[in-house]
Coordinates of C-alpha atoms in Angstrom, one line a residue:
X29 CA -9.3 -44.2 35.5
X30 CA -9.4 -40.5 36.0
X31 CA -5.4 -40.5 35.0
X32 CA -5.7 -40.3 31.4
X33 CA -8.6 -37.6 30.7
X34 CA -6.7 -35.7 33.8
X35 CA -3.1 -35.6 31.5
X36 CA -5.3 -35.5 28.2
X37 CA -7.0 -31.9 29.8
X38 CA -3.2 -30.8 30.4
X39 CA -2.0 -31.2 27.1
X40 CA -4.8 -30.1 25.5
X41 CA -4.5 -26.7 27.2
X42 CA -0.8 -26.8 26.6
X43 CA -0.5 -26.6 22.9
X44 CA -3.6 -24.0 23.2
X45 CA -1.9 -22.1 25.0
X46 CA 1.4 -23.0 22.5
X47 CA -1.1 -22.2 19.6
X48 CA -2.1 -18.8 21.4
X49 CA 1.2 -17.6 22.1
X50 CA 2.3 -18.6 17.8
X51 CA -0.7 -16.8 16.8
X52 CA 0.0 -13.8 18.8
X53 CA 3.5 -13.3 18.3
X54 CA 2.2 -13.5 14.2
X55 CA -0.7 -11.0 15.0
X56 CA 2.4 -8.6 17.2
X57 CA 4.4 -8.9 13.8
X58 CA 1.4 -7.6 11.7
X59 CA 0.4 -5.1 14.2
X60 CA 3.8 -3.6 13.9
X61 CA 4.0 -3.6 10.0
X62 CA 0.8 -2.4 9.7
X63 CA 1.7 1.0 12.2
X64 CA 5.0 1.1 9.8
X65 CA 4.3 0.9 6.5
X66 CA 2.7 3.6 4.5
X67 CA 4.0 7.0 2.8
X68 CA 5.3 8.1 5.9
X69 CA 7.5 5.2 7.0
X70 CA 8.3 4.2 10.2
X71 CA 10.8 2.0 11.5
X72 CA 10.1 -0.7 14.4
X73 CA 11.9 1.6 17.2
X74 CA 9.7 4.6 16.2
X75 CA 6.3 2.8 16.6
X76 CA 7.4 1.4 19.7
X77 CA 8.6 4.7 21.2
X78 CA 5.3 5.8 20.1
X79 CA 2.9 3.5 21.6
X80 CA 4.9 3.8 25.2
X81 CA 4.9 8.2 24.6
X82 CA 8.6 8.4 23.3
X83 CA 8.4 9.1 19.6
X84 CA 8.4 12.1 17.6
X85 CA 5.6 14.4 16.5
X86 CA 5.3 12.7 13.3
X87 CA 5.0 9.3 14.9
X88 CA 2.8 10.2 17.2
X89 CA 0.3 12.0 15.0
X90 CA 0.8 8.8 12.0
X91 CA 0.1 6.3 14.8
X92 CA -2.3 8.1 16.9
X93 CA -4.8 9.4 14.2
X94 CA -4.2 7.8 10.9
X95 CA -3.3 3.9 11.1
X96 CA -3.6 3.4 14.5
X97 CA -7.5 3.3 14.8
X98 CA -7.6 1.4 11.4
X99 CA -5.3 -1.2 12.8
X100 CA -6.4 -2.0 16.4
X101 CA -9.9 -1.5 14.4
X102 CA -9.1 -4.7 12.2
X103 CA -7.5 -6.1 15.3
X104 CA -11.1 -6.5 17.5
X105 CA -13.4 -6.8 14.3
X106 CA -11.9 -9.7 13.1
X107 CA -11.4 -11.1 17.2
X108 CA -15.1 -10.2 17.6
X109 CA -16.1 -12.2 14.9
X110 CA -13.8 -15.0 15.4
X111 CA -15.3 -15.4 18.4
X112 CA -18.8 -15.3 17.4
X113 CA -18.4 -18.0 14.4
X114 CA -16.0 -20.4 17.1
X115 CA -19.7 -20.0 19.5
X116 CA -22.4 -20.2 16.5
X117 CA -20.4 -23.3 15.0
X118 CA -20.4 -25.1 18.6
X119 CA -23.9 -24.6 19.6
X120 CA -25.3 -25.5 16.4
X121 CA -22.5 -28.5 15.7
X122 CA -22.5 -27.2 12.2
X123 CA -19.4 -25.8 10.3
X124 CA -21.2 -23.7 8.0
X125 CA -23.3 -22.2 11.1
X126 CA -21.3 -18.8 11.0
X127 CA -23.4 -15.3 11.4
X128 CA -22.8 -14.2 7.8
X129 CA -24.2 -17.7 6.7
X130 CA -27.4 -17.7 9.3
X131 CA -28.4 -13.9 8.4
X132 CA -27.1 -12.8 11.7
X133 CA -24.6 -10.3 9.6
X134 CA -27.2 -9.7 6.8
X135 CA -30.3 -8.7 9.6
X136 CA -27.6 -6.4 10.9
X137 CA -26.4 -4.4 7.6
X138 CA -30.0 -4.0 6.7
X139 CA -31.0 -2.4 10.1
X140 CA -27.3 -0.6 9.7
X141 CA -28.3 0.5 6.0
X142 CA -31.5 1.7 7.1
X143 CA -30.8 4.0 9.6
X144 CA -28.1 5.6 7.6
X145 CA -29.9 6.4 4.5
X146 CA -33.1 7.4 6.6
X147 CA -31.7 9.1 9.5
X148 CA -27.8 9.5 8.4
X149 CA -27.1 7.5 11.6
X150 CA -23.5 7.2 12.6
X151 CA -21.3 5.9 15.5
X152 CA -23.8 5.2 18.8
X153 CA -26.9 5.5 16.9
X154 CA -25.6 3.0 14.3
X155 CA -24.4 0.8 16.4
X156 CA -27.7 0.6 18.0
X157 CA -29.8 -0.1 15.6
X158 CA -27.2 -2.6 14.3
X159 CA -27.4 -4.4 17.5
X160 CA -31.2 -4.2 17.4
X161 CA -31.4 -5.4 13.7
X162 CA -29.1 -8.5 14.7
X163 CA -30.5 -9.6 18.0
X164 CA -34.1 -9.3 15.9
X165 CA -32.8 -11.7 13.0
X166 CA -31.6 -14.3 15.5
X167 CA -34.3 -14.0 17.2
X168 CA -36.5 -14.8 14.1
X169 CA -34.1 -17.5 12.8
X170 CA -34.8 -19.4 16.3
X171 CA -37.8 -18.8 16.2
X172 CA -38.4 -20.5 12.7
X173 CA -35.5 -23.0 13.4
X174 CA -37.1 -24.0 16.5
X175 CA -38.6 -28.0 16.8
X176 CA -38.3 -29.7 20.1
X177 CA -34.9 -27.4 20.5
X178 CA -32.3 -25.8 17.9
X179 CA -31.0 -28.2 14.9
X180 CA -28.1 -27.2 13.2
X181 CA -29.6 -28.0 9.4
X182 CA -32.8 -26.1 10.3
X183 CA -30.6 -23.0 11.9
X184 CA -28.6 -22.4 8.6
X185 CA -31.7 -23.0 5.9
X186 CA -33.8 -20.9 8.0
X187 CA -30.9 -18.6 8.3
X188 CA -30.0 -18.8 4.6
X189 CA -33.6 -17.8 3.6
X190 CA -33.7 -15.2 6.7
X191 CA -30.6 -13.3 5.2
X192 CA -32.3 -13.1 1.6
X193 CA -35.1 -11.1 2.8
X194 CA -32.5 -8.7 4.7
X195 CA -30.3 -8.5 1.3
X196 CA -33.7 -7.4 -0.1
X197 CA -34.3 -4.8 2.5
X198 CA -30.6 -3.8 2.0
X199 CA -31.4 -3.2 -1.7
X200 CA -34.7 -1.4 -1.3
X201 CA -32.8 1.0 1.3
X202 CA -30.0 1.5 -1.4
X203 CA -32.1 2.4 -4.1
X204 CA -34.5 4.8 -1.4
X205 CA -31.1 7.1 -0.5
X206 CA -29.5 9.4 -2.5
X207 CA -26.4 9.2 -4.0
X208 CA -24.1 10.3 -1.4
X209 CA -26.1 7.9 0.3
X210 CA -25.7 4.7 -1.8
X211 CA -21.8 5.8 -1.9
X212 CA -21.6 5.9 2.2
X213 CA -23.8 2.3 2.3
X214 CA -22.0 0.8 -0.5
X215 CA -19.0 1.4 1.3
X216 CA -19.7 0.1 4.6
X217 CA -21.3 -2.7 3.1
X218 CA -18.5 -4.1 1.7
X219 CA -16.6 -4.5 4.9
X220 CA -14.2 -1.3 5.3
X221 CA -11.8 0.0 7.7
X222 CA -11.4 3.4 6.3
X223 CA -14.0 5.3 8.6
X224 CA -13.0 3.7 11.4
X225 CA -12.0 6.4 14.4
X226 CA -10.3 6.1 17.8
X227 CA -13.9 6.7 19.5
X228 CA -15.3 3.5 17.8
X229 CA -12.1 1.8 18.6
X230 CA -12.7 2.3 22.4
X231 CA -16.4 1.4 21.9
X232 CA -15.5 -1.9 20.3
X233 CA -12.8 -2.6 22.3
X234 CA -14.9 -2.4 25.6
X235 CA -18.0 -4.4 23.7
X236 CA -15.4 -6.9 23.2
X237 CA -14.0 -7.4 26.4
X238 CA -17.1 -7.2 28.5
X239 CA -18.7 -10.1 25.7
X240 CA -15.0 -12.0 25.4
X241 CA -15.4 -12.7 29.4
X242 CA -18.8 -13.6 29.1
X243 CA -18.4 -16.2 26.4
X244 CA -14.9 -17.4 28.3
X245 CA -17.0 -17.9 31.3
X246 CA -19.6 -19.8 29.6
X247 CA -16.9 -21.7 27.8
X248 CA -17.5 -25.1 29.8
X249 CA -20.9 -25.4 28.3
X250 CA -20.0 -25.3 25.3
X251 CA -17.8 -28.1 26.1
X252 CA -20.8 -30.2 27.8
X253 CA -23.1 -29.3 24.5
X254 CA -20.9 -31.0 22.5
X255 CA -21.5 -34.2 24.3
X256 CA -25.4 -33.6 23.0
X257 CA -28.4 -32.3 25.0
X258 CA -29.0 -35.9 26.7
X259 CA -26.3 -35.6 28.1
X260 CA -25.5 -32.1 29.2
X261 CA -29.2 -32.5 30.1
X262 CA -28.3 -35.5 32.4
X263 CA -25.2 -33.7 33.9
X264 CA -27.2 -30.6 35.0
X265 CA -27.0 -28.8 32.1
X266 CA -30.2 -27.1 30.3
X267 CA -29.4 -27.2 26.9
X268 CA -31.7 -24.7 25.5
X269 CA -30.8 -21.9 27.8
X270 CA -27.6 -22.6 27.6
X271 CA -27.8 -22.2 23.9
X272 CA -29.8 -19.0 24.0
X273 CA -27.3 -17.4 26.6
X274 CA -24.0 -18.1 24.0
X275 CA -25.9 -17.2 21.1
X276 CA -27.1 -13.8 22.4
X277 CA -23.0 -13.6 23.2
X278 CA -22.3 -14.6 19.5
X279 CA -24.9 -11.7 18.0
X280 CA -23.7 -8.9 20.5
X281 CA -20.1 -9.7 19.0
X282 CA -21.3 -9.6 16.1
X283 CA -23.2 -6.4 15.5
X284 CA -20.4 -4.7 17.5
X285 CA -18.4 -6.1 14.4
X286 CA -20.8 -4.8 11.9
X287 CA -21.1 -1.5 13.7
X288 CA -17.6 -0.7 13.1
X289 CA -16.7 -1.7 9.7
X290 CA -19.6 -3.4 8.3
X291 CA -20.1 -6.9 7.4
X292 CA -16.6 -8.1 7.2
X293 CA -17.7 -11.6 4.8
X294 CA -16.3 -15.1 6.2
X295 CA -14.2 -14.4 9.0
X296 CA -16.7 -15.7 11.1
X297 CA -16.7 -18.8 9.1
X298 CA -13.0 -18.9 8.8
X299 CA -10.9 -18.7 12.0
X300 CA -12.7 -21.3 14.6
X301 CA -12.1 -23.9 12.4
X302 CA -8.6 -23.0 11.7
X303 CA -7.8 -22.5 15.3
X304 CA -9.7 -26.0 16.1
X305 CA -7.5 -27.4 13.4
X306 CA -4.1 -26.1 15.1
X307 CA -5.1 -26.8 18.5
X308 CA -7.1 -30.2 18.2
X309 CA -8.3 -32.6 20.5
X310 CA -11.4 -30.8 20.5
X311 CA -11.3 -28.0 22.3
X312 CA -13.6 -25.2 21.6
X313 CA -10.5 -22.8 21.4
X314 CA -12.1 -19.3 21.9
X315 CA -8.6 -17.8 22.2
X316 CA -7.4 -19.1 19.6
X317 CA -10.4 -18.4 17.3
X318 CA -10.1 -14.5 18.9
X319 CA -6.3 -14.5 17.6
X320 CA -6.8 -16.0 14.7
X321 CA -9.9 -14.4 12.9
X322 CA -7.3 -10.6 14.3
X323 CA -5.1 -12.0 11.7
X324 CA -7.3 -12.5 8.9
X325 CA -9.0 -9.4 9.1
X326 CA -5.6 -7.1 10.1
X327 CA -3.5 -9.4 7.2
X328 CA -6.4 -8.8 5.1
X329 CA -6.3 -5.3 5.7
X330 CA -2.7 -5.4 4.8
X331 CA -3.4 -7.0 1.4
X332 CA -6.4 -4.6 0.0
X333 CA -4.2 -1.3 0.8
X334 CA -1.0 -2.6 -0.7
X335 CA -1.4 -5.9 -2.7
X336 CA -2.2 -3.7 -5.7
X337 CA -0.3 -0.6 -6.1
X338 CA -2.4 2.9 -6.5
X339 CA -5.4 1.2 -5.2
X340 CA -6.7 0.6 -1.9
X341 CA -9.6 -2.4 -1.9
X342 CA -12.3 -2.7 1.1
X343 CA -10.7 -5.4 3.6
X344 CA -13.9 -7.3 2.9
X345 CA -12.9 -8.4 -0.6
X346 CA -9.6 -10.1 0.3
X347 CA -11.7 -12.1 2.6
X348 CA -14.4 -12.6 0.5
X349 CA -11.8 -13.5 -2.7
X350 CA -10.5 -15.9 0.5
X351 CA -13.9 -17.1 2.3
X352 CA -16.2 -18.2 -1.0
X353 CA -13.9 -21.3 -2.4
X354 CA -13.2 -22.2 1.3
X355 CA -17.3 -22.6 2.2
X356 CA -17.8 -24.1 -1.1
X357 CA -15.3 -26.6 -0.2
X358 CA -16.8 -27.5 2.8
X359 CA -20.5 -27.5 0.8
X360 CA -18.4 -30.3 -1.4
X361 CA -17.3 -32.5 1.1
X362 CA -20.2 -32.0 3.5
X363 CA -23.1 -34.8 3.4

């Protein structure tokens, strides 16, 4: 009896890890064009050589201190949030449930906004409050969601409403600053790359790590929650904590997001449910979801600097233009 599910396990982590290693290879090719292109042009060789400490002057100072940070930038934003969405979307069995949709994303711009127009925060102090403003939100949207344990309707209406009061804040904060201000905010509120820096590369890229292992070791509950909370309850599981523990995961990763290039809109919402879709079976796919919401926020990238010629677009527009018809399809052919 044990047979089947045994050789259903194996395949299922087969193709994901067939699925993984597409998605990467794709997210290797984009890494590479966008270290190349530009108005200093560089072959595939040249940003090679660079990376290993072989390439030229010019390569080296192009890679090391104008597109690399931008690129590896895109490359654990849109992982970071990938990740997030593939835990929110499990916990709450909802696929609207991402942190953009729940106010997760909003409570975090509006404590970002804040302490830029009122103390001209910037790299640790902003991520800081950013962090504080979304673990604060969640907190509240729990809080309000809460009736003998999380639903996943109550979640994102509580959450809808939670994130209109933030936008409000947002907007109070905007019109309180000064120009140079409102231009900085504005900015960073539409979800850009452009003042992203090697030192809040590293800082991301360690959040992300420390919080990708995490959430990977806390992976198997997320399997056993799916089942429902009777039954994770019966095999040992307590549901609520459980669901606490991933979704203070899922906010950390996503106000290290924020931090670093603001509220990049609908990734979130985006890549679990693309990366359950090519997987299957299933699975809750955080690797996938990692790899796949990298490439819609490095492709994405890609398209606002070059799509249109002579004009460079925040990253969160193309995903925006992308995100709004897909989560008004899924408002369609939802219940």
């Amino acid at each position: 009896m044990t047979v089947v599910p045994t050789r259903r396990r194996l395949v299922g982590a087969r193709r994901e890890a067939a699925v993984l290693g597409a998605v990467l290879v794709l997210l290797v090719a984009l890494v590479l064009t966008g270290l190349g292109v530009g108005e200093i042009p560089l072959t595939p060789a040249q940003v090679v050589g660079a990376a290993f400490g072989h390439g030229d002057a010019i390569a080296d100072f192009v890679i090391g201190q104008l597109r690399g940070p931008r690129v590896f930038g895109a490359l654990f934003v849109g992982a970071a949030l990938g990740v997030a969405g593939a835990i929110v979307q499990s916990v709450v069995r909802n696929p609207i449930a991402s942190p953009d949709v729940i106010g997760v994303s909003s409570g975090a711009s509006a404590a970002g906004i804040t302490a830029i127009v009122l103390f001209g925060a910037s790299g640790g102090p902003l991520f800081g409050a950013v962090l504080v403003g979304a673990v604060v939100v969640a907190l509240a949207v729990a809080l309000l969601a809460w009736q003998r344990g999380i639903s996943g309707n109550r979640v994102v209406l509580v959450g809808i409403g939670v994130a209109a009061i933030c936008l409000a804040v947002t907007g109070w904060m905007l019109t309180s600053g000064t120009v140079t201000q409102a231009g900085t905010a504005l900015l960073w509120l539409s979800g850009s790359l452009n003042a992203v820096d090697r030192g809040s590369v590293v800082v991301l890229g360690v959040a992300f790590v420390v919080l990708m292992v995490l959430a990977l070791v806390q992976s198997p509950r997320l399997t056993i929650l799916a089942l429902g909370d009777e039954v994770a309850s019966a095999l040992g599981l307590r549901p609520d904590r459980a669901k606490v523990l991933l979704l203070l995961t899922a906010v950390c990763l996503t106000a290290a997001a924020v931090a670093t290039a603001g509220p990049v809109s609908f990734v979130a919402l985006m890549s679990a449910p693309i990366a359950r879709r090519l997987v299957g079976g299933g699975r809750v796919a955080l690797g996938p979801s990692a790899a796949v919401g990298a490439v819609i926020v490095l492709g994405g990238d890609l398209l606002a600097q070059y799509a249109i010629p002579g004009t460079a677009l925040p990253v969160g527009v193309v995903t925006g233009v992308v995100g709004a018809p897909y989560l008004l399809w899924l408002l369609a052919r939802g219940r």
